Coordinates of C-alpha atoms in Angstrom, one line a residue:
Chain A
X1 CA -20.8 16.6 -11.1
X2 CA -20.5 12.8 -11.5
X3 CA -23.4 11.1 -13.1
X4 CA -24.2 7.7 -12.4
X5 CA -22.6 6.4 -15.4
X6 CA -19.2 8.0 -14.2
X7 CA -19.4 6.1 -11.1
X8 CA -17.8 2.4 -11.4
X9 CA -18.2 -0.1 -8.7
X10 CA -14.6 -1.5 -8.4
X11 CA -13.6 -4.4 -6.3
X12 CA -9.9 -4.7 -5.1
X13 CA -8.5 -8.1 -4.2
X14 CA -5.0 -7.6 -2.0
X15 CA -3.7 -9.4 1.3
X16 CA -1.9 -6.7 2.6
X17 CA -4.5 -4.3 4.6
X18 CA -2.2 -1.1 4.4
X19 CA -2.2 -1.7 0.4
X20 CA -6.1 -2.0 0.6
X21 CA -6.7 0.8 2.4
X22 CA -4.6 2.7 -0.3
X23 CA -6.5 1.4 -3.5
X24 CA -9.8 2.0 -1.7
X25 CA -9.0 5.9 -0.9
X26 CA -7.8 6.1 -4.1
X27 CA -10.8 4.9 -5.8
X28 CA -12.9 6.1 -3.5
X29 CA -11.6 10.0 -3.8
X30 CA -12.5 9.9 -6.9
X31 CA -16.2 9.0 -6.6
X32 CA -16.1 5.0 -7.5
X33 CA -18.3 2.4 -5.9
X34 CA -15.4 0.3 -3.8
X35 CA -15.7 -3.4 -2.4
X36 CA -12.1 -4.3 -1.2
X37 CA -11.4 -8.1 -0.1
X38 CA -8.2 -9.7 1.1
X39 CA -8.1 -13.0 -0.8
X40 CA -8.9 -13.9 -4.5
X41 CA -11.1 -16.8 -3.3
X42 CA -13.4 -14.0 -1.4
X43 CA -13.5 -12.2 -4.6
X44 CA -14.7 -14.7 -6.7
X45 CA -17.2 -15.6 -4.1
X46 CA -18.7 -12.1 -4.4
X47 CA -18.5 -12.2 -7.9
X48 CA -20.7 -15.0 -7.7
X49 CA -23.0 -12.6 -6.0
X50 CA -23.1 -9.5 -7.7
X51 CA -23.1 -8.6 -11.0
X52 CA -22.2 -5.1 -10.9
X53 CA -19.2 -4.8 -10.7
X54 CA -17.1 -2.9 -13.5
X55 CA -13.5 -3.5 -13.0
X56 CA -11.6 -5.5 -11.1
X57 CA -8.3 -4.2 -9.3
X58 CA -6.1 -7.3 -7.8
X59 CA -2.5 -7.8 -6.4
X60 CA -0.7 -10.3 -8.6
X61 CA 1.0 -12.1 -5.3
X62 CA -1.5 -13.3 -2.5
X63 CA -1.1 -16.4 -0.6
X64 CA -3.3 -19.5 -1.7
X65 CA -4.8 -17.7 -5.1
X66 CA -2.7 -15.5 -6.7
X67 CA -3.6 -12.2 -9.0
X68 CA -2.5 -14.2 -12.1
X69 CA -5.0 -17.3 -11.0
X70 CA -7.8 -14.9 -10.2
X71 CA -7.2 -13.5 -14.0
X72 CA -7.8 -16.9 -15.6
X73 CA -10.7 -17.6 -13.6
X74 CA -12.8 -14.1 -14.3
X75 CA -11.4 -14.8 -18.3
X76 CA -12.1 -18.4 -18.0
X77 CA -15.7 -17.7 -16.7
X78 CA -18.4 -16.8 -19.7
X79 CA -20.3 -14.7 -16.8
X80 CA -17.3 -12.3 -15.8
X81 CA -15.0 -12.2 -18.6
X82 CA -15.7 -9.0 -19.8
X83 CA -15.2 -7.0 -16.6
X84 CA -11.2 -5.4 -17.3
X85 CA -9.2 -7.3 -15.0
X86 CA -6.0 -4.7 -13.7
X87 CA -2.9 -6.4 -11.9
X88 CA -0.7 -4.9 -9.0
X89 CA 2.6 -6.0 -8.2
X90 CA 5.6 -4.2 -6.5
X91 CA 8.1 -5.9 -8.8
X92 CA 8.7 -5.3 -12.2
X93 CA 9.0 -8.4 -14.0
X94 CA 8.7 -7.9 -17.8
X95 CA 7.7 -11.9 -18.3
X96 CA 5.1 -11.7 -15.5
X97 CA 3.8 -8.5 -16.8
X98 CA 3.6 -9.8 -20.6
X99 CA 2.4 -13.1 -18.9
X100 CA -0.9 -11.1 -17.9
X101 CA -1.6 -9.0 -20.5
X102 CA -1.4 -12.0 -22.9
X103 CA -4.1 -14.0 -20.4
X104 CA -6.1 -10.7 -20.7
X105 CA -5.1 -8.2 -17.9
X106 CA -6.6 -4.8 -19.3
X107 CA -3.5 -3.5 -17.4
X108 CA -0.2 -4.0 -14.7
X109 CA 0.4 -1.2 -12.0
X110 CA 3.5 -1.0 -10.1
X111 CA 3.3 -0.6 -6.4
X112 CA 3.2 1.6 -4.6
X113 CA 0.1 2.8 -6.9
X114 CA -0.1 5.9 -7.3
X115 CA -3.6 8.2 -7.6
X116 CA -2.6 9.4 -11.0
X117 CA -2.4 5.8 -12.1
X118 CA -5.6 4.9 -11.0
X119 CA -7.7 8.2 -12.3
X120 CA -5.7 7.3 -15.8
X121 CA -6.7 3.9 -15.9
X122 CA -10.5 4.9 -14.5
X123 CA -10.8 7.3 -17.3
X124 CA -9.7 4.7 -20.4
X125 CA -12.3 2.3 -18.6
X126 CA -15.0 5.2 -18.6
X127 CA -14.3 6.2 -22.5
X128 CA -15.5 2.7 -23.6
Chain B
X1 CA -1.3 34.4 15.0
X2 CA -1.1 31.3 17.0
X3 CA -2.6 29.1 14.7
X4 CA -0.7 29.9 11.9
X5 CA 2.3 29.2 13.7
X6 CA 1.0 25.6 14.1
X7 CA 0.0 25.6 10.8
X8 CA 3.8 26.4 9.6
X9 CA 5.2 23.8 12.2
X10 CA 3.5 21.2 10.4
X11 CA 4.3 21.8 6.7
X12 CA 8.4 22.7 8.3
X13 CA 8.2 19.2 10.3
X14 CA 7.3 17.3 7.5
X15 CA 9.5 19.1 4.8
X16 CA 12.2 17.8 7.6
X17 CA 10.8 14.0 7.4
X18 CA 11.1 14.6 3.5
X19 CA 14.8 16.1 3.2
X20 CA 16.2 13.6 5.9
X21 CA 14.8 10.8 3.9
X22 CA 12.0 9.1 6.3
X23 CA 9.4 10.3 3.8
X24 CA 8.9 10.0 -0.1
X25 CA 6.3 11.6 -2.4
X26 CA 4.2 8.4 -1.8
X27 CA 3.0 9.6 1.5
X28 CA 2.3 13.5 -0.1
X29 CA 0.3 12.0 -2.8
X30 CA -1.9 9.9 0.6
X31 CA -2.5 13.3 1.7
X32 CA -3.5 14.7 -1.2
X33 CA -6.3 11.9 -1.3
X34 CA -7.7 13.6 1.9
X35 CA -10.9 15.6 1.6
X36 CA -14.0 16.3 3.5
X37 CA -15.3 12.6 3.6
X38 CA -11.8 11.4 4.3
X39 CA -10.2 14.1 6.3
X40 CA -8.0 11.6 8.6
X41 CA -7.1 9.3 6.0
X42 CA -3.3 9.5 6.4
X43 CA -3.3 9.3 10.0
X44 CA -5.9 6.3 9.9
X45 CA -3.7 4.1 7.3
X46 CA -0.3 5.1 8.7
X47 CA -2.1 3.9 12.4
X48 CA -2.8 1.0 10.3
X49 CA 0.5 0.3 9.2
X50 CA 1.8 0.6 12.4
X51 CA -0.2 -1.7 13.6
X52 CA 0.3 -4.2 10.8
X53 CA 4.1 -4.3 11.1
X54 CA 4.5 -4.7 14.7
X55 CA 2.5 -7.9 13.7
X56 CA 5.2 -8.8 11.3
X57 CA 8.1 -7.8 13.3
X58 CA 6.5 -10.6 16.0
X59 CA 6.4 -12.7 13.6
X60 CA 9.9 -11.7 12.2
X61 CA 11.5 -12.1 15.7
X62 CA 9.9 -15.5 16.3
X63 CA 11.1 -16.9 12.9
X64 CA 14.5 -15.3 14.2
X65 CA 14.7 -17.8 16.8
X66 CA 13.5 -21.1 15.1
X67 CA 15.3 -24.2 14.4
X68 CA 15.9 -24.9 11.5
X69 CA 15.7 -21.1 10.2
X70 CA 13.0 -21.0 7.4
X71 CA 14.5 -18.2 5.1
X72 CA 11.6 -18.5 2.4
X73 CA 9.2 -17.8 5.5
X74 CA 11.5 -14.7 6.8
X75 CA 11.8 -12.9 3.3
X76 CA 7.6 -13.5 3.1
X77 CA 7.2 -11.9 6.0
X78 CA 9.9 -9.1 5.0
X79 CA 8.1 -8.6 1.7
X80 CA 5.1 -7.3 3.3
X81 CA 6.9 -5.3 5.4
X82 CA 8.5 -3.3 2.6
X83 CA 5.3 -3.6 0.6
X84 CA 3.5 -1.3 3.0
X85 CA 6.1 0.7 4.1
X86 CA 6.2 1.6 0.2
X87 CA 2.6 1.7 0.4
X88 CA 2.8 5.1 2.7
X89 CA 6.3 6.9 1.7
X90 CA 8.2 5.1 4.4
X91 CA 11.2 5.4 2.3
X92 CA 14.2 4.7 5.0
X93 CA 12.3 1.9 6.2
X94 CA 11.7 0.1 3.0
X95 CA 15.4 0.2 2.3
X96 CA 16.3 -1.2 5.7
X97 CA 13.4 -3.9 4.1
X98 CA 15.6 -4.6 1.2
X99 CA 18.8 -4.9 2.7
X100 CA 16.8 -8.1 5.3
X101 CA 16.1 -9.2 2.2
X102 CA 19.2 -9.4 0.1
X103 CA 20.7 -11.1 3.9
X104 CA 17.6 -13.9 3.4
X105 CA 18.9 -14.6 0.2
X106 CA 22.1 -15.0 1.4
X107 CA 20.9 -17.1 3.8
X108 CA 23.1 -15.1 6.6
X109 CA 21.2 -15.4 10.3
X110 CA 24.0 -13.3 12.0
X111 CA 23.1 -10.6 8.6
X112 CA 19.8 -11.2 9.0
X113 CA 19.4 -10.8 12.5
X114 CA 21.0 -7.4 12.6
X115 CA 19.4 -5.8 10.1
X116 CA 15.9 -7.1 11.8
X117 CA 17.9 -4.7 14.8
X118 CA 18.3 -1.7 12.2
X119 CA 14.3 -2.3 11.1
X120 CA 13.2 -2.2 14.3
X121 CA 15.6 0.7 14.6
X122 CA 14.1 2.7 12.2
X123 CA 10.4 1.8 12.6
X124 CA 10.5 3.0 16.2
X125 CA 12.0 6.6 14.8
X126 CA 9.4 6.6 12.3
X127 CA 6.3 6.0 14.7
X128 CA 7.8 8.9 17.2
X129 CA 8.1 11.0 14.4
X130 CA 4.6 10.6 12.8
X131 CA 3.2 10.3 16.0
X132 CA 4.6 13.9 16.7
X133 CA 3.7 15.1 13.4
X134 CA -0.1 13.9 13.4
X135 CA -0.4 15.3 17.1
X136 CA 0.3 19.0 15.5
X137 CA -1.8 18.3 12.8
X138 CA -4.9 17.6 14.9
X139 CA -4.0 21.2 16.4
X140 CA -3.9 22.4 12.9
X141 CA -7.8 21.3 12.5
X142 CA -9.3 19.5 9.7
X143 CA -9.8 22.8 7.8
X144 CA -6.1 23.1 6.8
X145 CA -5.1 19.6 5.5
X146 CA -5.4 19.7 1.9
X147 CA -3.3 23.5 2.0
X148 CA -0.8 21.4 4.5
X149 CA -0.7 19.1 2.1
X150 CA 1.2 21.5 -0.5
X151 CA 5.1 21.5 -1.0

């Protein structure tokens, strides 16, 4: 039985739609609050909004605002920068991956994600 | 008695998609996501992703035929492609997806163009396949899915 403190309210950022629609089941399967958006800017402007959300799940590569750029922001930003920032990307590029995890990514999935990555990561976020 | 003929179709049609190489864990692990809230989920993103590439494919073809060919643009387009392809198991299609884009960055139209031809290939197999797949499945019934789901 999941108790409201179990329950996180996630928001994924990606471009693609098939890739959103992924994340979202994923999370979603396993009980969590889920507000997907297609573009970093959309993200930040719902950020603006609400304050609950727990973690934030984004794609590194997205046209106009990257993953990376959407990183600095939230850690730049005195009102979000607690809230674990995770990255996606389909490639595996060890510079890009230390690259985020140095600006303060709580953590880099490889695509295609899988749902035993996420209910990992969801239950290191959980044991805080 | 009829039913569970249907029911061993299914699970014998897509261990085929699996050993001929269409299909990769990915797209198990999407149906293992299905439950009573989601029961369609598969069917609804893979609809999706059908849906999304012919888009790209559009978009590929038109870039195809542009003057001066924008290879940056082509491999962009490509990238999604193979990003949702690997998004759902589509495993034979995502490789056709990297071999477009090892011809983009060789900048070879004449490469290029025929393995768009092989993509297009192979994306058309795929939706006739799934297509025929999901139709059983509906015959299966909601019920089943997750027990389907098993290999």
């Amino acid at each position: 039985m999941a108790s409201s403190k179990q329950q996180m309210h996630v928001l994924a950022v990606d471009d693609n739609s098939v890739d959103r629609a992924v994340i979202s089941r994923i999370l979603r399967s396993s009980k969590h609050k889920v507000t997907a958006v297609d573009s970093a800017q959309r993200a930040l402007d719902l950020l603006g909004l609400e304050s609950d959300v727990n973690m934030i799940i984004t794609d590194y590569w997205m046209p106009d605002m990257t993953g990376f750029d959407l990183l600095k922001r939230v850690k730049g930003s005195s009102a979000l920068k607690e809230i674990p920032v995770v990255i996606m990307s389909s490639e595996n590029v060890p510079s890009r991956i230390n690259r985020c995890l140095e600006e303060g990514a709580e953590d880099f999935l490889l695509k295609p994600v899988r749902p035993s990555d996420v209910s990992r990561l969801c239950s290191r976020m959980m044991m805080r | 008695m009829e039913y569970s003929n249907l029911k061993r179709q299914a699970t014998s049609m897509k261990q085929n998609l699996f050993d001929q190489g269409y299909l990769d864990e990915q797209f198990y692990q999407l149906e293992e996501l299905q439950d009573d809230v989601s029961p369609n989920f598969v069917e609804e993103v893979v609809s999706l992703f059908f849906k999304d590439s012919s888009r790209l494919m559009a978009n590929i073809e038109q870039a195809l035929e542009n003057n001066p060919r924008d290879f940056n643009k082509l491999d962009s387009y490509m990238q999604q492609f193979k990003g949702s392809s690997s998004s759902i198991g589509a495993s034979k299609l995502k490789s056709e997806c990297i071999q477009f884009h090892e011809k983009c960055g060789e900048e070879n139209i004449e490469g290029c163009t025929r393995s768009f031809q092989k993509v297009k290939r192979e994306h058309g197999i795929l939706k006739k396949k799934l297509e025929a797949y999901f139709q059983l499945m509906r015959q299966v019934g909601p019920g089943d899915r997750a027990t389907c789901s098993s290999n």
